[in-house]
Amino acid sequence: YINMQSNLRIPALALLFLLFPATIWAAQITRGPMLQSVDLMGITVVFWADKPGDFELHYGIDSITEYSAPVTVENLRGEVRLSRLDISTQYQYQIFESGQAVSEVNHFRTARYPSEPYSFVVLGDTRSDHEAHRTIMNAVGQEDFDIYFNSGDGVVSNSEQ
């Protein structure tokens, strides 16, 4: 405890929190990461965090320690464009803030050459019969596919989202 005055005692940890609130707790990803604008040699990674700051996206083919890209999170949204990637290649990535991992290790694949075959799943009308939907999704999860499309109808009524 730190005695501020004879009648006011503040625990030292609380005082640190008041003086340095942004550094006391690690950031958390609140939404995402999501992948956008995938092409032959690039991809955009987007995520939302619970606080602004300077983040890093670590990525690579064999290890997340091969490359890194800075991500400034403003208005709680972070976005980074990765370019000069290998075509039709799977990468792993993880988001860090202040040297601490704030996401799981995730994966993405750059686009394939147009002549390369690919597989996809299309699913729709998933608003009801949750048990049947779970069974289908478990089966889909066992397959090796490149793209997943959901054509919508994911709510029971217009008042639900």
Short mmCIF file of C-alpha atoms in Angstrom, two decimals:
data_model
loop_
_atom_site.label_atom_id
_atom_site.label_comp_id
_atom_site.label_asym_id
_atom_site.label_seq_id
_atom_site.Cartn_x
_atom_site.Cartn_y
_atom_site.Cartn_z
CA TYR A 1 0.00 0.00 0.00
CA ILE A 2 1.05 3.57 -0.68
CA ASN A 3 -0.08 6.23 1.79
CA MET A 4 -1.16 9.27 -0.24
CA GLN A 5 -2.47 11.07 2.83
CA SER A 6 -3.06 9.85 6.29
CA ASN A 7 -6.67 8.94 5.45
CA LEU A 8 -6.11 7.59 1.87
CA ARG A 9 -4.39 4.31 1.15
CA ILE A 10 -4.11 2.99 -2.43
CA PRO A 11 -2.81 -0.47 -3.29
CA ALA A 12 0.37 -0.13 -5.38
CA LEU A 13 -1.08 -2.24 -8.21
CA ALA A 14 -4.13 0.03 -8.44
CA LEU A 15 -1.84 3.06 -8.62
CA LEU A 16 0.09 1.47 -11.52
CA PHE A 17 -3.20 0.77 -13.29
CA LEU A 18 -4.24 4.40 -12.91
CA LEU A 19 -0.89 5.71 -14.17
CA PHE A 20 -0.41 3.25 -17.04
CA PRO A 21 -3.83 1.81 -17.97
CA ALA A 22 -2.96 0.83 -21.56
CA THR A 23 0.06 -1.22 -20.54
CA ILE A 24 -1.51 -3.16 -17.67
CA TRP A 25 -3.49 -5.61 -19.78
CA ALA A 26 -2.72 -7.27 -23.09
CA ALA A 27 -4.91 -6.44 -26.04
CA GLN A 28 -7.52 -8.93 -27.16
CA ILE A 29 -8.84 -9.59 -30.62
CA THR A 30 -12.59 -8.95 -30.46
CA ARG A 31 -13.45 -9.85 -34.06
CA GLY A 32 -11.55 -11.72 -36.72
CA PRO A 33 -9.01 -12.13 -38.02
CA MET A 34 -10.65 -12.17 -41.44
CA LEU A 35 -9.06 -12.63 -44.84
CA GLN A 36 -9.89 -10.35 -47.76
CA SER A 37 -8.76 -9.57 -51.30
CA VAL A 38 -6.94 -12.84 -51.88
CA ASP A 39 -4.98 -12.93 -55.12
CA LEU A 40 -2.06 -14.86 -56.58
CA MET A 41 0.60 -13.11 -54.52
CA GLY A 42 -1.20 -11.24 -51.76
CA ILE A 43 -3.87 -11.16 -49.09
CA THR A 44 -5.33 -8.64 -46.64
CA VAL A 45 -5.78 -9.55 -42.96
CA VAL A 46 -8.35 -7.54 -40.98
CA PHE A 47 -9.19 -7.70 -37.26
CA TRP A 48 -10.69 -5.64 -34.45
CA ALA A 49 -9.06 -5.24 -31.05
CA ASP A 50 -10.28 -3.98 -27.68
CA LYS A 51 -7.77 -1.11 -27.67
CA PRO A 52 -5.72 0.88 -30.18
CA GLY A 53 -2.01 0.24 -30.51
CA ASP A 54 0.87 -1.06 -32.54
CA PHE A 55 0.46 -4.70 -33.44
CA GLU A 56 2.51 -7.07 -35.61
CA LEU A 57 1.44 -9.88 -37.85
CA HIS A 58 4.05 -12.66 -37.91
CA TYR A 59 3.78 -15.09 -40.80
CA GLY A 60 5.59 -17.66 -42.90
CA ILE A 61 5.35 -20.92 -44.77
CA ASP A 62 7.17 -23.16 -42.29
CA SER A 63 7.06 -20.89 -39.24
CA ILE A 64 5.39 -17.67 -38.12
CA THR A 65 8.88 -16.27 -37.44
CA GLU A 66 9.88 -15.96 -41.12
CA TYR A 67 8.31 -12.51 -41.76
CA SER A 68 6.49 -9.77 -39.87
CA ALA A 69 4.39 -6.78 -40.85
CA PRO A 70 3.40 -3.84 -38.61
CA VAL A 71 -0.30 -3.18 -38.04
CA THR A 72 -1.48 0.07 -36.49
CA VAL A 73 -4.87 -0.35 -34.85
CA GLU A 74 -6.86 2.88 -34.97
CA ASN A 75 -10.55 3.08 -34.11
CA LEU A 76 -10.09 -0.50 -32.86
CA ARG A 77 -9.64 -1.83 -36.44
CA GLY A 78 -6.41 -3.23 -37.83
CA GLU A 79 -5.68 -4.04 -41.45
CA VAL A 80 -2.52 -5.17 -43.21
CA ARG A 81 -1.87 -6.09 -46.83
CA LEU A 82 0.70 -8.86 -47.32
CA SER A 83 2.24 -8.91 -50.79
CA ARG A 84 4.99 -10.68 -52.72
CA LEU A 85 3.79 -14.02 -51.39
CA ASP A 86 4.30 -17.34 -53.16
CA ILE A 87 1.48 -18.36 -55.48
CA SER A 88 -0.81 -21.20 -54.39
CA THR A 89 0.95 -21.54 -51.06
CA GLN A 90 -0.30 -22.07 -47.53
CA TYR A 91 1.01 -19.70 -44.86
CA GLN A 92 0.57 -19.63 -41.11
CA TYR A 93 0.20 -16.38 -39.18
CA GLN A 94 -0.33 -14.98 -35.71
CA ILE A 95 -1.04 -11.48 -34.39
CA PHE A 96 1.11 -9.96 -31.63
CA GLU A 97 0.90 -6.83 -29.50
CA SER A 98 3.84 -5.72 -27.32
CA GLY A 99 5.55 -9.04 -28.02
CA GLN A 100 2.59 -11.09 -26.75
CA ALA A 101 0.48 -13.32 -28.98
CA VAL A 102 -3.10 -12.03 -29.08
CA SER A 103 -4.45 -14.56 -31.58
CA GLU A 104 -4.17 -18.24 -32.27
CA VAL A 105 -1.93 -19.46 -35.07
CA ASN A 106 -4.12 -19.31 -38.17
CA HIS A 107 -3.62 -20.24 -41.83
CA PHE A 108 -4.32 -18.79 -45.25
CA ARG A 109 -3.57 -19.83 -48.81
CA THR A 110 -2.78 -17.52 -51.69
CA ALA A 111 -4.85 -17.95 -54.84
CA ARG A 112 -4.10 -20.77 -57.21
CA TYR A 113 -3.20 -20.41 -60.85
CA PRO A 114 -6.42 -20.25 -62.90
CA SER A 115 -5.50 -23.58 -64.52
CA GLU A 116 -5.20 -25.39 -61.16
CA PRO A 117 -8.24 -27.38 -60.02
CA TYR A 118 -9.99 -26.38 -56.81
CA SER A 119 -12.89 -27.56 -54.71
CA PHE A 120 -15.63 -25.64 -52.95
CA VAL A 121 -18.63 -26.05 -50.68
CA VAL A 122 -21.92 -24.16 -51.09
CA LEU A 123 -24.42 -24.18 -48.25
CA GLY A 124 -27.57 -22.19 -47.64
CA ASP A 125 -30.85 -21.97 -45.77
CA THR A 126 -29.14 -22.63 -42.43
CA ARG A 127 -31.66 -20.82 -40.25
CA SER A 128 -33.50 -23.79 -38.74
CA ASP A 129 -33.05 -27.47 -37.88
CA HIS A 130 -29.84 -26.78 -36.00
CA GLU A 131 -29.09 -30.46 -35.46
CA ALA A 132 -29.16 -31.17 -39.21
CA HIS A 133 -27.00 -28.09 -39.80
CA ARG A 134 -24.49 -29.31 -37.19
CA THR A 135 -24.36 -32.74 -38.86
CA ILE A 136 -23.72 -31.18 -42.27
CA MET A 137 -21.05 -28.82 -40.92
CA ASN A 138 -19.28 -31.68 -39.14
CA ALA A 139 -19.22 -33.61 -42.42
CA VAL A 140 -18.00 -30.54 -44.35
CA GLY A 141 -15.27 -30.06 -41.74
CA GLN A 142 -13.85 -33.47 -42.62
CA GLU A 143 -13.40 -32.50 -46.27
CA ASP A 144 -10.44 -30.75 -47.87
CA PHE A 145 -11.85 -27.77 -49.81
CA ASP A 146 -10.53 -24.42 -50.93
CA ILE A 147 -13.55 -22.12 -50.70
CA TYR A 148 -16.71 -22.09 -48.59
CA PHE A 149 -19.80 -20.11 -49.62
CA ASN A 150 -22.91 -19.62 -47.52
CA SER A 151 -25.80 -18.25 -49.56
CA GLY A 152 -27.50 -16.86 -46.49
CA ASP A 153 -30.79 -17.23 -44.70
CA GLY A 154 -28.96 -17.61 -41.40
CA VAL A 155 -31.71 -16.20 -39.13
CA VAL A 156 -35.09 -17.53 -38.06
CA SER A 157 -36.92 -14.18 -38.28
CA ASN A 158 -36.19 -10.67 -39.47
CA SER A 159 -35.93 -9.44 -35.87
CA GLU A 160 -32.95 -11.74 -35.18
CA GLN A 161 -29.43 -11.22 -36.42
#
